[in-house]
PDB file of C-alpha atoms in Angstrom:
ATOM      1  CA  UNK A   1     102.310  89.184 123.491  1.00 40.00           C
ATOM      2  CA  UNK A   2     101.569  91.502 125.889  1.00 45.00           C
ATOM      3  CA  UNK A   3     104.868  93.068 126.812  1.00 56.00           C
ATOM      4  CA  UNK A   4     106.436  92.801 122.501  1.00 82.00           C
ATOM      5  CA  UNK A   5     102.885  94.366 122.053  1.00 85.00           C
ATOM      6  CA  UNK A   6     103.755  97.333 124.802  1.00 87.00           C
ATOM      7  CA  UNK A   7     107.418  97.858 123.044  1.00 89.00           C
ATOM      8  CA  UNK A   8     106.094  97.953 120.030  1.00 90.00           C
ATOM      9  CA  UNK A   9     103.795 101.167 121.213  1.00 92.00           C
ATOM     10  CA  UNK A  10     106.079 103.001 123.026  1.00 93.00           C
ATOM     11  CA  UNK A  11     108.053 103.373 119.377  1.00 94.00           C
ATOM     12  CA  UNK A  12     105.077 104.796 117.799  1.00 95.00           C
ATOM     13  CA  UNK A  13     104.900 107.207 120.297  1.00 95.00           C
ATOM     14  CA  UNK A  14     108.363 107.572 120.666  1.00 95.00           C
ATOM     15  CA  UNK A  15     108.985 110.398 118.869  1.00 96.00           C
ATOM     16  CA  UNK A  16     105.750 113.270 119.150  1.00 95.00           C
ATOM     17  CA  UNK A  17     106.182 114.743 115.220  1.00 95.00           C
ATOM     18  CA  UNK A  18     107.038 111.877 112.815  1.00 96.00           C
ATOM     19  CA  UNK A  19     104.932 109.490 111.061  1.00 96.00           C
ATOM     20  CA  UNK A  20     105.828 105.899 111.883  1.00 97.00           C
ATOM     21  CA  UNK A  21     105.373 103.521 109.145  1.00 94.00           C
ATOM     22  CA  UNK A  22     105.390  99.256 110.079  1.00 90.00           C
ATOM     23  CA  UNK A  23     104.208  96.672 107.529  1.00 85.00           C
ATOM     24  CA  UNK A  24     103.604  93.498 107.700  1.00 70.00           C
ATOM     25  CA  UNK A  25     103.104  93.331 111.955  1.00 51.00           C
ATOM     26  CA  UNK A  26     100.552  91.035 112.532  1.00 48.00           C
ATOM     27  CA  UNK A  27     100.782  87.624 113.582  1.00 46.00           C
ATOM     28  CA  UNK A  28      98.876  85.893 111.167  1.00 45.00           C
ATOM     29  CA  UNK A  29      98.746  82.607 113.625  1.00 47.00           C
ATOM     30  CA  UNK A  30      96.744  83.291 116.335  1.00 44.00           C
ATOM     31  CA  UNK A  31      93.706  85.132 116.549  1.00 41.00           C
ATOM     32  CA  UNK A  32      93.868  87.811 118.485  1.00 41.00           C
ATOM     33  CA  UNK A  33      96.828  89.171 117.179  1.00 71.00           C
ATOM     34  CA  UNK A  34      96.502  92.957 119.316  1.00 83.00           C
ATOM     35  CA  UNK A  35      94.326  93.376 122.292  1.00 89.00           C
ATOM     36  CA  UNK A  36      93.114  96.582 123.408  1.00 91.00           C
ATOM     37  CA  UNK A  37      95.640 100.314 123.664  1.00 94.00           C
ATOM     38  CA  UNK A  38      95.503 103.013 122.936  1.00 95.00           C
ATOM     39  CA  UNK A  39      98.064 105.162 121.333  1.00 94.00           C
ATOM     40  CA  UNK A  40      98.914 109.131 120.624  1.00 95.00           C
ATOM     41  CA  UNK A  41      98.072 109.660 117.061  1.00 96.00           C
ATOM     42  CA  UNK A  42      96.398 108.374 114.405  1.00 96.00           C
ATOM     43  CA  UNK A  43      96.479 105.218 112.809  1.00 96.00           C
ATOM     44  CA  UNK A  44      95.611 104.174 109.688  1.00 96.00           C
ATOM     45  CA  UNK A  45      96.115 100.464 108.700  1.00 94.00           C
ATOM     46  CA  UNK A  46      95.341  99.622 104.722  1.00 92.00           C
ATOM     47  CA  UNK A  47      94.804  95.689 104.197  1.00 89.00           C
ATOM     48  CA  UNK A  48      96.731  94.899 101.090  1.00 80.00           C
ATOM     49  CA  UNK A  49      95.273  91.149 101.886  1.00 70.00           C
ATOM     50  CA  UNK A  50      92.848  88.900 104.252  1.00 74.00           C
ATOM     51  CA  UNK A  51      90.487  90.785 106.165  1.00 82.00           C
ATOM     52  CA  UNK A  52      90.961  92.348 109.222  1.00 88.00           C
ATOM     53  CA  UNK A  53      88.295  92.885 112.190  1.00 90.00           C
ATOM     54  CA  UNK A  54      88.472  96.177 114.385  1.00 94.00           C
ATOM     55  CA  UNK A  55      86.959  96.383 117.342  1.00 93.00           C
ATOM     56  CA  UNK A  56      86.816 100.088 119.439  1.00 94.00           C
ATOM     57  CA  UNK A  57      84.173  99.819 122.081  1.00 91.00           C
ATOM     58  CA  UNK A  58      80.965 100.975 120.366  1.00 89.00           C
ATOM     59  CA  UNK A  59      81.717  98.801 117.435  1.00 92.00           C
ATOM     60  CA  UNK A  60      82.982  96.455 114.675  1.00 92.00           C
ATOM     61  CA  UNK A  61      84.608  97.027 112.255  1.00 93.00           C
ATOM     62  CA  UNK A  62      85.429  94.510 109.447  1.00 91.00           C
ATOM     63  CA  UNK A  63      88.238  95.919 106.831  1.00 90.00           C
ATOM     64  CA  UNK A  64      88.614  93.793 103.569  1.00 85.00           C
ATOM     65  CA  UNK A  65      91.426  92.742 101.249  1.00 81.00           C
ATOM     66  CA  UNK A  66      92.351  96.750  99.423  1.00 82.00           C
ATOM     67  CA  UNK A  67      90.613  98.629 102.234  1.00 89.00           C
ATOM     68  CA  UNK A  68      91.461 101.281 105.098  1.00 93.00           C
ATOM     69  CA  UNK A  69      90.794 101.662 108.016  1.00 95.00           C
ATOM     70  CA  UNK A  70      90.983 105.215 110.111  1.00 96.00           C
ATOM     71  CA  UNK A  71      91.516 104.983 113.881  1.00 96.00           C
ATOM     72  CA  UNK A  72      92.095 108.483 116.003  1.00 95.00           C
ATOM     73  CA  UNK A  73      93.878 109.409 118.055  1.00 93.00           C
ATOM     74  CA  UNK A  74      93.113 107.578 121.519  1.00 93.00           C
ATOM     75  CA  UNK A  75      90.416 105.731 120.515  1.00 95.00           C
ATOM     76  CA  UNK A  76      90.613 102.633 122.377  1.00 96.00           C
ATOM     77  CA  UNK A  77      90.652  99.525 119.613  1.00 95.00           C
ATOM     78  CA  UNK A  78      91.323  96.219 119.514  1.00 93.00           C
ATOM     79  CA  UNK A  79      93.271  94.219 116.415  1.00 92.00           C
ATOM     80  CA  UNK A  80      92.248  90.766 114.482  1.00 85.00           C
ATOM     81  CA  UNK A  81      92.449  88.405 111.637  1.00 82.00           C
ATOM     82  CA  UNK A  82      91.382  84.948 110.954  1.00 70.00           C
ATOM     83  CA  UNK A  83      91.956  84.849 107.245  1.00 69.00           C
ATOM     84  CA  UNK A  84      95.694  83.295 107.339  1.00 66.00           C
ATOM     85  CA  UNK A  85      97.232  85.603 105.123  1.00 69.00           C
ATOM     86  CA  UNK A  86      96.252  89.039 105.950  1.00 76.00           C
ATOM     87  CA  UNK A  87      99.265  92.118 104.393  1.00 82.00           C
ATOM     88  CA  UNK A  88      98.729  95.543 106.949  1.00 88.00           C
ATOM     89  CA  UNK A  89     100.502  98.662 105.862  1.00 90.00           C
ATOM     90  CA  UNK A  90     100.720 101.294 108.030  1.00 93.00           C
ATOM     91  CA  UNK A  91     101.069 104.441 109.155  1.00 95.00           C
ATOM     92  CA  UNK A  92     100.858 106.053 112.597  1.00 97.00           C
ATOM     93  CA  UNK A  93     100.350 110.220 112.390  1.00 96.00           C
ATOM     94  CA  UNK A  94     100.222 112.221 114.598  1.00 95.00           C
ATOM     95  CA  UNK A  95      97.519 115.429 115.021  1.00 92.00           C
ATOM     96  CA  UNK A  96      97.773 118.472 115.704  1.00 87.00           C
ATOM     97  CA  UNK A  97      94.317 119.377 117.845  1.00 82.00           C
ATOM     98  CA  UNK A  98      92.900 122.210 114.943  1.00 80.00           C
ATOM     99  CA  UNK A  99      93.489 119.785 112.214  1.00 81.00           C
ATOM    100  CA  UNK A 100      90.179 118.561 110.342  1.00 72.00           C
ATOM    101  CA  UNK A 101      87.895 116.694 111.816  1.00 78.00           C
ATOM    102  CA  UNK A 102      87.851 114.337 109.877  1.00 78.00           C
ATOM    103  CA  UNK A 103      91.267 112.697 111.540  1.00 86.00           C
ATOM    104  CA  UNK A 104      88.684 112.522 114.687  1.00 88.00           C
ATOM    105  CA  UNK A 105      85.959 110.173 113.555  1.00 89.00           C
ATOM    106  CA  UNK A 106      86.359 106.064 112.944  1.00 93.00           C
ATOM    107  CA  UNK A 107      86.598 104.740 109.171  1.00 93.00           C
ATOM    108  CA  UNK A 108      86.517 102.374 106.910  1.00 93.00           C
ATOM    109  CA  UNK A 109      86.784 102.957 102.767  1.00 91.00           C
ATOM    110  CA  UNK A 110      88.095 101.570  99.911  1.00 87.00           C
ATOM    111  CA  UNK A 111      91.767 102.298  98.942  1.00 89.00           C
ATOM    112  CA  UNK A 112      91.449 104.626  95.095  1.00 88.00           C
ATOM    113  CA  UNK A 113      94.639 104.545  92.436  1.00 89.00           C
ATOM    114  CA  UNK A 114      96.352 106.966  94.577  1.00 93.00           C
ATOM    115  CA  UNK A 115      96.540 106.186  97.629  1.00 92.00           C
ATOM    116  CA  UNK A 116      97.452 103.191  96.714  1.00 89.00           C
ATOM    117  CA  UNK A 117     100.481 104.828  94.704  1.00 90.00           C
ATOM    118  CA  UNK A 118     101.602 106.330  97.791  1.00 92.00           C
ATOM    119  CA  UNK A 119     100.760 103.510  99.680  1.00 88.00           C
ATOM    120  CA  UNK A 120     103.301 100.789  98.397  1.00 85.00           C
ATOM    121  CA  UNK A 121     105.867 103.300  98.529  1.00 86.00           C
ATOM    122  CA  UNK A 122     106.292 102.615 101.690  1.00 87.00           C
ATOM    123  CA  UNK A 123     106.709  98.984 101.504  1.00 82.00           C
ATOM    124  CA  UNK A 124     110.238  99.006 102.345  1.00 84.00           C
ATOM    125  CA  UNK A 125     110.027 101.465 105.259  1.00 88.00           C
ATOM    126  CA  UNK A 126     109.574 100.953 109.245  1.00 89.00           C
ATOM    127  CA  UNK A 127     110.509 103.209 112.523  1.00 94.00           C
ATOM    128  CA  UNK A 128     110.421 107.061 112.744  1.00 96.00           C
ATOM    129  CA  UNK A 129     109.758 109.016 109.694  1.00 95.00           C
ATOM    130  CA  UNK A 130     110.650 112.576 111.238  1.00 95.00           C
ATOM    131  CA  UNK A 131     110.073 115.052 108.778  1.00 93.00           C
ATOM    132  CA  UNK A 132     114.366 116.388 108.715  1.00 94.00           C
ATOM    133  CA  UNK A 133     113.756 113.675 105.922  1.00 92.00           C
ATOM    134  CA  UNK A 134     112.858 115.048 102.564  1.00 90.00           C
ATOM    135  CA  UNK A 135     112.930 111.598 100.567  1.00 88.00           C
ATOM    136  CA  UNK A 136     110.229 109.585 102.575  1.00 90.00           C
ATOM    137  CA  UNK A 137     108.927 111.996 104.887  1.00 95.00           C
ATOM    138  CA  UNK A 138     107.011 114.195 101.772  1.00 95.00           C
ATOM    139  CA  UNK A 139     104.722 111.245 100.414  1.00 95.00           C
ATOM    140  CA  UNK A 140     103.719 109.737 104.405  1.00 95.00           C
ATOM    141  CA  UNK A 141     102.449 113.715 104.706  1.00 95.00           C
ATOM    142  CA  UNK A 142     101.490 113.438 101.311  1.00 95.00           C
ATOM    143  CA  UNK A 143      99.758 111.245 102.041  1.00 95.00           C
ATOM    144  CA  UNK A 144      98.310 112.791 105.489  1.00 95.00           C
ATOM    145  CA  UNK A 145      96.925 115.472 104.045  1.00 94.00           C
ATOM    146  CA  UNK A 146      95.061 113.686 101.532  1.00 94.00           C
ATOM    147  CA  UNK A 147      93.530 111.103 103.824  1.00 92.00           C
ATOM    148  CA  UNK A 148      90.034 113.476 103.668  1.00 91.00           C
ATOM    149  CA  UNK A 149      90.113 113.583  99.702  1.00 91.00           C
ATOM    150  CA  UNK A 150      90.043 110.325  99.658  1.00 90.00           C
ATOM    151  CA  UNK A 151      88.229 109.194 102.801  1.00 89.00           C
ATOM    152  CA  UNK A 152      84.847 110.445 101.631  1.00 84.00           C
ATOM    153  CA  UNK A 153      82.868 107.225 100.933  1.00 83.00           C
ATOM    154  CA  UNK A 154      82.903 105.627 104.490  1.00 85.00           C
ATOM    155  CA  UNK A 155      82.006 101.343 103.938  1.00 84.00           C
ATOM    156  CA  UNK A 156      79.216 100.566 106.859  1.00 81.00           C
ATOM    157  CA  UNK A 157      81.322  97.424 106.848  1.00 83.00           C
ATOM    158  CA  UNK A 158      79.650  97.608 110.403  1.00 88.00           C
ATOM    159  CA  UNK A 159      78.427  95.805 113.424  1.00 88.00           C
ATOM    160  CA  UNK A 160      77.096  97.241 116.541  1.00 89.00           C
ATOM    161  CA  UNK A 161      79.506  95.979 120.207  1.00 89.00           C
ATOM    162  CA  UNK A 162      77.259  92.537 121.671  1.00 92.00           C
ATOM    163  CA  UNK A 163      77.596  94.058 125.588  1.00 91.00           C
ATOM    164  CA  UNK A 164      75.174  90.922 126.512  1.00 94.00           C
ATOM    165  CA  UNK A 165      76.758  87.667 127.447  1.00 94.00           C
ATOM    166  CA  UNK A 166      74.363  85.138 126.886  1.00 93.00           C
ATOM    167  CA  UNK A 167      74.084  87.139 123.036  1.00 95.00           C
ATOM    168  CA  UNK A 168      78.081  87.494 123.084  1.00 93.00           C
ATOM    169  CA  UNK A 169      77.373  83.490 123.076  1.00 95.00           C
ATOM    170  CA  UNK A 170      75.055  83.397 120.329  1.00 96.00           C
ATOM    171  CA  UNK A 171      77.085  85.283 118.410  1.00 94.00           C
ATOM    172  CA  UNK A 172      80.171  83.040 118.713  1.00 94.00           C
ATOM    173  CA  UNK A 173      77.639  79.510 117.702  1.00 96.00           C
ATOM    174  CA  UNK A 174      76.242  81.924 115.537  1.00 96.00           C
ATOM    175  CA  UNK A 175      80.576  82.456 114.219  1.00 93.00           C
ATOM    176  CA  UNK A 176      80.912  79.042 114.340  1.00 94.00           C
ATOM    177  CA  UNK A 177      78.164  77.125 112.264  1.00 96.00           C
ATOM    178  CA  UNK A 178      77.745  80.076 109.378  1.00 96.00           C
ATOM    179  CA  UNK A 179      76.864  77.347 106.826  1.00 96.00           C
ATOM    180  CA  UNK A 180      73.610  75.876 109.240  1.00 95.00           C
ATOM    181  CA  UNK A 181      70.659  78.091 108.233  1.00 93.00           C
ATOM    182  CA  UNK A 182      69.505  78.032 112.040  1.00 95.00           C
ATOM    183  CA  UNK A 183      66.310  79.393 113.004  1.00 95.00           C
ATOM    184  CA  UNK A 184      66.016  82.111 115.768  1.00 96.00           C
ATOM    185  CA  UNK A 185      63.461  79.091 117.730  1.00 95.00           C
ATOM    186  CA  UNK A 186      65.707  76.810 117.315  1.00 95.00           C
ATOM    187  CA  UNK A 187      69.247  79.026 118.223  1.00 95.00           C
ATOM    188  CA  UNK A 188      66.465  80.019 121.793  1.00 95.00           C
ATOM    189  CA  UNK A 189      65.990  76.030 122.282  1.00 95.00           C
ATOM    190  CA  UNK A 190      69.707  75.314 122.182  1.00 95.00           C
ATOM    191  CA  UNK A 191      70.705  78.370 124.039  1.00 95.00           C
ATOM    192  CA  UNK A 192      67.635  77.425 126.947  1.00 94.00           C
ATOM    193  CA  UNK A 193      66.134  82.189 126.223  1.00 94.00           C
ATOM    194  CA  UNK A 194      62.409  82.189 125.262  1.00 94.00           C
ATOM    195  CA  UNK A 195      61.918  83.005 121.438  1.00 95.00           C
ATOM    196  CA  UNK A 196      60.878  86.785 121.983  1.00 95.00           C
ATOM    197  CA  UNK A 197      63.128  86.938 124.492  1.00 95.00           C
ATOM    198  CA  UNK A 198      66.175  86.225 122.084  1.00 96.00           C
ATOM    199  CA  UNK A 199      64.246  88.404 119.319  1.00 95.00           C
ATOM    200  CA  UNK A 200      64.208  91.760 121.632  1.00 95.00           C
ATOM    201  CA  UNK A 201      67.715  91.017 122.733  1.00 95.00           C
ATOM    202  CA  UNK A 202      68.965  91.405 119.570  1.00 95.00           C
ATOM    203  CA  UNK A 203      67.395  94.419 119.396  1.00 94.00           C
ATOM    204  CA  UNK A 204      67.680  95.998 122.652  1.00 94.00           C
ATOM    205  CA  UNK A 205      71.869  94.966 122.782  1.00 94.00           C
ATOM    206  CA  UNK A 206      72.445  95.733 118.952  1.00 93.00           C
ATOM    207  CA  UNK A 207      69.420  97.442 117.526  1.00 92.00           C
ATOM    208  CA  UNK A 208      69.469  95.369 114.355  1.00 92.00           C
ATOM    209  CA  UNK A 209      66.964  91.685 114.216  1.00 94.00           C
ATOM    210  CA  UNK A 210      69.311  88.313 113.919  1.00 96.00           C
ATOM    211  CA  UNK A 211      68.140  87.769 110.836  1.00 95.00           C
ATOM    212  CA  UNK A 212      70.590  90.732 110.083  1.00 93.00           C
ATOM    213  CA  UNK A 213      72.993  90.298 112.189  1.00 95.00           C
ATOM    214  CA  UNK A 214      73.509  86.474 110.826  1.00 96.00           C
ATOM    215  CA  UNK A 215      72.785  87.656 107.229  1.00 95.00           C
ATOM    216  CA  UNK A 216      75.990  89.857 107.372  1.00 93.00           C
ATOM    217  CA  UNK A 217      78.272  88.239 109.367  1.00 93.00           C
ATOM    218  CA  UNK A 218      77.528  85.400 106.847  1.00 95.00           C
ATOM    219  CA  UNK A 219      78.485  88.462 104.296  1.00 93.00           C
ATOM    220  CA  UNK A 220      81.972  88.967 106.360  1.00 88.00           C
ATOM    221  CA  UNK A 221      83.334  85.921 105.967  1.00 90.00           C
ATOM    222  CA  UNK A 222      82.037  85.424 102.454  1.00 92.00           C
ATOM    223  CA  UNK A 223      84.391  87.706 101.984  1.00 87.00           C
ATOM    224  CA  UNK A 224      87.280  86.654 103.881  1.00 83.00           C
ATOM    225  CA  UNK A 225      87.279  83.641 101.267  1.00 87.00           C
ATOM    226  CA  UNK A 226      86.880  85.522  97.928  1.00 86.00           C
ATOM    227  CA  UNK A 227      89.550  86.908  99.839  1.00 77.00           C
ATOM    228  CA  UNK A 228      91.547  83.660 100.446  1.00 77.00           C
ATOM    229  CA  UNK A 229      91.137  83.161  95.769  1.00 79.00           C
ATOM    230  CA  UNK A 230      90.682  79.314  96.491  1.00 84.00           C
ATOM    231  CA  UNK A 231      87.163  78.522  97.182  1.00 91.00           C
ATOM    232  CA  UNK A 232      84.944  79.190  94.326  1.00 94.00           C
ATOM    233  CA  UNK A 233      82.089  81.431  94.238  1.00 95.00           C
ATOM    234  CA  UNK A 234      79.390  77.429  94.908  1.00 96.00           C
ATOM    235  CA  UNK A 235      81.753  76.638  97.176  1.00 96.00           C
ATOM    236  CA  UNK A 236      81.422  80.285  99.571  1.00 96.00           C
ATOM    237  CA  UNK A 237      78.081  80.196  98.823  1.00 97.00           C
ATOM    238  CA  UNK A 238      77.800  76.931 100.403  1.00 97.00           C
ATOM    239  CA  UNK A 239      80.357  77.284 103.748  1.00 96.00           C
ATOM    240  CA  UNK A 240      78.361  80.568 104.290  1.00 97.00           C
ATOM    241  CA  UNK A 241      75.049  78.432 104.557  1.00 96.00           C
ATOM    242  CA  UNK A 242      73.312  79.345 100.855  1.00 97.00           C
ATOM    243  CA  UNK A 243      72.459  76.732  99.074  1.00 94.00           C
ATOM    244  CA  UNK A 244      71.030  78.725  96.003  1.00 96.00           C
ATOM    245  CA  UNK A 245      73.996  80.542  94.202  1.00 96.00           C
ATOM    246  CA  UNK A 246      71.589  83.684  93.143  1.00 96.00           C
ATOM    247  CA  UNK A 247      70.342  83.862  96.315  1.00 97.00           C
ATOM    248  CA  UNK A 248      73.807  84.255  97.931  1.00 97.00           C
ATOM    249  CA  UNK A 249      74.562  87.156  95.543  1.00 96.00           C
ATOM    250  CA  UNK A 250      71.832  88.769  95.307  1.00 96.00           C
ATOM    251  CA  UNK A 251      72.182  88.917  99.561  1.00 96.00           C
ATOM    252  CA  UNK A 252      74.934  89.879  99.403  1.00 93.00           C
ATOM    253  CA  UNK A 253      75.102  93.049  97.051  1.00 91.00           C
ATOM    254  CA  UNK A 254      72.589  93.975  99.690  1.00 89.00           C
ATOM    255  CA  UNK A 255      75.388  93.770 102.105  1.00 87.00           C
ATOM    256  CA  UNK A 256      78.369  94.571 100.302  1.00 82.00           C
ATOM    257  CA  UNK A 257      76.754  97.019  97.124  1.00 81.00           C
ATOM    258  CA  UNK A 258      78.950  95.145  94.333  1.00 83.00           C
ATOM    259  CA  UNK A 259      78.761  90.882  93.626  1.00 91.00           C
ATOM    260  CA  UNK A 260      80.888  88.826  94.616  1.00 92.00           C
ATOM    261  CA  UNK A 261      82.501  88.074  91.336  1.00 87.00           C
ATOM    262  CA  UNK A 262      82.574  92.105  90.693  1.00 84.00           C
ATOM    263  CA  UNK A 263      84.239  91.996  94.463  1.00 78.00           C
ATOM    264  CA  UNK A 264      86.928  89.839  93.723  1.00 73.00           C
ATOM    265  CA  UNK A 265      88.063  90.738  90.429  1.00 70.00           C
ATOM    266  CA  UNK A 266      88.377  94.128  92.066  1.00 58.00           C
ATOM    267  CA  UNK A 267      90.257  93.206  94.659  1.00 52.00           C
ATOM    268  CA  UNK A 268      92.868  91.362  91.632  1.00 45.00           C
ATOM    269  CA  UNK A 269      92.865  94.998  89.420  1.00 37.00           C
ATOM    270  CA  UNK A 270      94.097  96.209  92.632  1.00 39.00           C
ATOM    271  CA  UNK A 271      95.842  94.495  94.740  1.00 41.00           C
TER     272      UNK A 271
END
């Protein structure tokens, strides 16, 4: 995988002036589909199906279906997906030093209709698209020029990257037990740490409480289940630890900004 990744990145940066186009890049059978790397072009990745997670040195960005992420050139990141079905449409775009500030910030955004249609025009393209290509280049260049206008309202689908080794073990355990109602006291006992100390560790390392962290990762997993279109709302609620559908729906709304049913309908309309 590493050798293939290195060869691919060489192709991306080989022509510094081209916009490099690639689709369905990520091998969904591997949880960690693209290890930490950088490139000399900015990256626009639109998630057409499934969900994607992008990890930088500071944060983990969660990219649900029908959203896209912009990653500036030179920003180290890894990409992975737990979804069994995920399609990524990616453009690697050269950015000049004097171009607008937007291109220097990582962000996750919902795709509007115009961006979606422009991206769908690229679905059969692959490799370098150069300015001399009068048929294809104007479309990908339009995407680059319009991105700052498309991307005025980033979605806060992020969690801070955990630095503490013990807290990382706790996080892995929580991610593997999202369907269980776990109390902070139980968690502290399992990992042989004082409850108050564990509470302070969450606040110190990622600046959010245990309850908020557990709620966020549950809701992000709920989005993953919604995108699969295999489960009812009640089944998804149960899978992420909620016995009450109204409570699940209200919590989802507080974190995501939409009701689960509205989110699912919106995804189907955009696809």
